[in-house]
Amino acid sequence: MGQVGDRGWVQVHDFTPEPGPKLAQRGRLIALVSASEGLDVGRETITRLHELYYGQLDANPIEQMRSTLFQLYEENSNTEIVCLSIVDNIIYLGCQKGGIWVKRPDKEGWIANTTSDEILVLAGNCSEQTIVLGNRAFWDCLPLGVVRSSLDDSE
């Protein structure tokens, strides 16, 4: 995650519900939240993310993630959210102003790289892969070559 200015706030939120319907239907949620307006807005965004994503269990995970990101954007278009959840070996990726880069054994590339207010939500199998989530500041200051090199060094 990249710093978002002197007053900005960035946090990674990693939540796994207790065993039960929320875990079975929504899974573990990892989110990178950036708020240029500071700590209070960032904390409120994480609270709302949790409420919206886990609050309704009727929709499937991809629909709920999309709905959650759109609702959060309507509430405050200045925040950035990049998130993923894992449910039954399916990974759901959501991006509102940020980037998601994936490296698999046979290929690598951008899943999402939004420089606009576009909201992207995708799903796929949880196969052998490395996923890098980043806000705009992260991708602006860290060249992709450095990310690749870091991942190569860790293998």
CSV table of C-alpha atoms in Angstrom, one decimal:
chain,number,residue,atom,x,y,z
A,1,MET,CA,0.0,0.0,0.0
A,2,GLY,CA,1.2,3.5,-0.8
A,3,GLN,CA,0.9,6.5,1.4
A,4,VAL,CA,-2.0,8.9,0.5
A,5,GLY,CA,-0.6,12.2,1.6
A,6,ASP,CA,0.0,14.0,4.9
A,7,ARG,CA,-3.6,13.7,6.1
A,8,GLY,CA,-4.4,10.4,4.4
A,9,TRP,CA,-5.0,7.1,5.9
A,10,VAL,CA,-4.4,3.5,4.6
A,11,GLN,CA,-5.1,0.2,6.2
A,12,VAL,CA,-5.3,-3.5,5.3
A,13,HIS,CA,-8.4,-5.2,6.8
A,14,ASP,CA,-8.3,-9.0,7.1
A,15,PHE,CA,-11.5,-10.5,8.5
A,16,THR,CA,-12.6,-14.1,8.8
A,17,PRO,CA,-16.0,-14.7,10.4
A,18,GLU,CA,-16.7,-17.4,12.9
A,19,PRO,CA,-17.8,-20.7,11.4
A,20,GLY,CA,-21.4,-20.4,10.3
A,21,PRO,CA,-23.5,-18.8,7.5
A,22,LYS,CA,-21.3,-15.7,7.0
A,23,LEU,CA,-18.1,-17.7,6.6
A,24,ALA,CA,-19.8,-20.2,4.3
A,25,GLN,CA,-21.5,-17.6,2.1
A,26,ARG,CA,-19.0,-14.7,2.2
A,27,GLY,CA,-15.7,-16.2,3.3
A,28,ARG,CA,-12.6,-14.4,4.4
A,29,LEU,CA,-12.4,-10.8,3.3
A,30,ILE,CA,-9.1,-8.9,2.8
A,31,ALA,CA,-9.4,-5.2,1.9
A,32,LEU,CA,-7.0,-2.4,1.3
A,33,VAL,CA,-8.8,0.9,2.1
A,34,SER,CA,-7.3,4.3,1.4
A,35,ALA,CA,-9.0,7.5,2.6
A,36,SER,CA,-7.5,10.8,1.7
A,37,GLU,CA,-9.7,12.5,4.3
A,38,GLY,CA,-8.0,10.7,7.2
A,39,LEU,CA,-8.5,8.2,10.0
A,40,ASP,CA,-12.2,8.7,10.8
A,41,VAL,CA,-13.3,8.3,7.2
A,42,GLY,CA,-11.1,5.3,6.7
A,43,ARG,CA,-12.5,3.6,9.8
A,44,GLU,CA,-16.0,4.4,8.8
A,45,THR,CA,-15.4,2.9,5.4
A,46,ILE,CA,-14.1,-0.3,6.8
A,47,THR,CA,-17.1,-0.5,9.2
A,48,ARG,CA,-19.5,0.0,6.2
A,49,LEU,CA,-17.6,-2.4,4.1
A,50,HIS,CA,-18.0,-5.1,6.7
A,51,GLU,CA,-21.7,-4.2,7.3
A,52,LEU,CA,-22.6,-4.2,3.6
A,53,TYR,CA,-20.6,-7.3,2.5
A,54,TYR,CA,-21.6,-9.5,5.4
A,55,GLY,CA,-25.0,-8.0,6.2
A,56,GLN,CA,-26.9,-9.5,3.3
A,57,LEU,CA,-26.4,-13.2,2.6
A,58,ASP,CA,-29.1,-13.5,-0.1
A,59,ALA,CA,-27.0,-12.5,-3.1
A,60,ASN,CA,-24.0,-14.5,-4.3
A,61,PRO,CA,-20.5,-13.2,-3.3
A,62,ILE,CA,-19.7,-11.5,-6.6
A,63,GLU,CA,-23.0,-9.6,-6.7
A,64,GLN,CA,-22.7,-8.7,-3.0
A,65,MET,CA,-19.1,-7.4,-3.5
A,66,ARG,CA,-20.2,-5.3,-6.5
A,67,SER,CA,-23.2,-3.9,-4.6
A,68,THR,CA,-21.0,-3.1,-1.6
A,69,LEU,CA,-18.3,-1.3,-3.7
A,70,PHE,CA,-21.0,0.7,-5.6
A,71,GLN,CA,-22.7,1.7,-2.3
A,72,LEU,CA,-19.4,2.7,-0.7
A,73,TYR,CA,-18.5,4.8,-3.8
A,74,GLU,CA,-21.9,6.6,-3.6
A,75,GLU,CA,-21.3,7.3,0.1
A,76,ASN,CA,-17.8,8.7,-0.5
A,77,SER,CA,-16.1,8.7,-3.9
A,78,ASN,CA,-12.8,9.9,-2.4
A,79,THR,CA,-11.9,6.5,-0.9
A,80,GLU,CA,-10.1,3.7,-2.7
A,81,ILE,CA,-10.9,0.1,-2.0
A,82,VAL,CA,-9.2,-3.0,-3.4
A,83,CYS,CA,-10.4,-6.3,-1.9
A,84,LEU,CA,-10.7,-10.0,-2.3
A,85,SER,CA,-12.7,-12.7,-0.6
A,86,ILE,CA,-12.3,-16.5,-0.8
A,87,VAL,CA,-15.4,-18.7,-0.7
A,88,ASP,CA,-15.3,-22.4,-1.5
A,89,ASN,CA,-12.0,-22.2,-3.4
A,90,ILE,CA,-13.3,-19.4,-5.5
A,91,ILE,CA,-11.6,-16.0,-5.2
A,92,TYR,CA,-13.6,-12.8,-5.7
A,93,LEU,CA,-11.7,-9.6,-6.5
A,94,GLY,CA,-13.0,-6.1,-6.3
A,95,CYS,CA,-11.4,-2.9,-7.2
A,96,GLN,CA,-12.5,0.7,-6.8
A,97,LYS,CA,-9.5,3.0,-7.8
A,98,GLY,CA,-6.5,0.8,-7.5
A,99,GLY,CA,-4.8,-2.2,-9.1
A,100,ILE,CA,-4.7,-6.0,-8.9
A,101,TRP,CA,-1.8,-7.8,-10.5
A,102,VAL,CA,-1.6,-11.6,-10.6
A,103,LYS,CA,1.3,-14.0,-11.2
A,104,ARG,CA,0.6,-17.6,-12.1
A,105,PRO,CA,3.1,-20.3,-12.9
A,106,ASP,CA,2.4,-19.9,-16.7
A,107,LYS,CA,1.5,-16.2,-17.0
A,108,GLU,CA,1.2,-12.9,-15.2
A,109,GLY,CA,-0.7,-9.7,-15.7
A,110,TRP,CA,-3.1,-7.0,-14.6
A,111,ILE,CA,-6.5,-8.2,-13.5
A,112,ALA,CA,-7.6,-4.6,-12.8
A,113,ASN,CA,-5.7,-1.3,-13.1
A,114,THR,CA,-8.2,1.5,-12.7
A,115,THR,CA,-7.1,5.1,-13.0
A,116,SER,CA,-10.7,6.2,-13.1
A,117,ASP,CA,-13.7,5.8,-10.8
A,118,GLU,CA,-14.6,2.5,-12.6
A,119,ILE,CA,-15.5,-0.4,-10.3
A,120,LEU,CA,-14.4,-3.8,-11.3
A,121,VAL,CA,-15.5,-7.1,-9.8
A,122,LEU,CA,-14.2,-10.5,-11.0
A,123,ALA,CA,-14.2,-14.1,-9.9
A,124,GLY,CA,-12.0,-17.2,-10.6
A,125,ASN,CA,-10.6,-20.4,-9.2
A,126,CYS,CA,-8.3,-20.2,-6.3
A,127,SER,CA,-5.4,-21.9,-8.2
A,128,GLU,CA,-1.7,-21.5,-7.6
A,129,GLN,CA,-1.1,-17.8,-7.9
A,130,THR,CA,0.2,-14.7,-6.2
A,131,ILE,CA,-2.1,-11.7,-6.1
A,132,VAL,CA,-0.8,-8.2,-5.4
A,133,LEU,CA,-3.4,-5.6,-4.3
A,134,GLY,CA,-2.4,-2.0,-4.3
A,135,ASN,CA,-3.9,1.5,-4.1
A,136,ARG,CA,-3.0,4.1,-6.7
A,137,ALA,CA,-0.2,5.5,-4.7
A,138,PHE,CA,1.4,2.0,-4.4
A,139,TRP,CA,1.3,1.4,-8.1
A,140,ASP,CA,2.4,4.9,-8.9
A,141,CYS,CA,5.6,4.7,-6.7
A,142,LEU,CA,6.5,1.0,-7.1
A,143,PRO,CA,7.5,-0.1,-10.6
A,144,LEU,CA,6.1,-3.4,-11.7
A,145,GLY,CA,9.6,-4.7,-12.2
A,146,VAL,CA,10.3,-4.3,-8.5
A,147,VAL,CA,7.1,-6.3,-7.7
A,148,ARG,CA,8.2,-9.0,-10.1
A,149,SER,CA,11.7,-9.2,-8.7
A,150,SER,CA,10.4,-9.3,-5.1
A,151,LEU,CA,8.1,-12.2,-6.0
A,152,ASP,CA,10.9,-14.0,-7.9
A,153,ASP,CA,13.2,-13.6,-4.9
A,154,SER,CA,10.6,-15.0,-2.5
A,155,GLU,CA,10.1,-18.3,-4.5
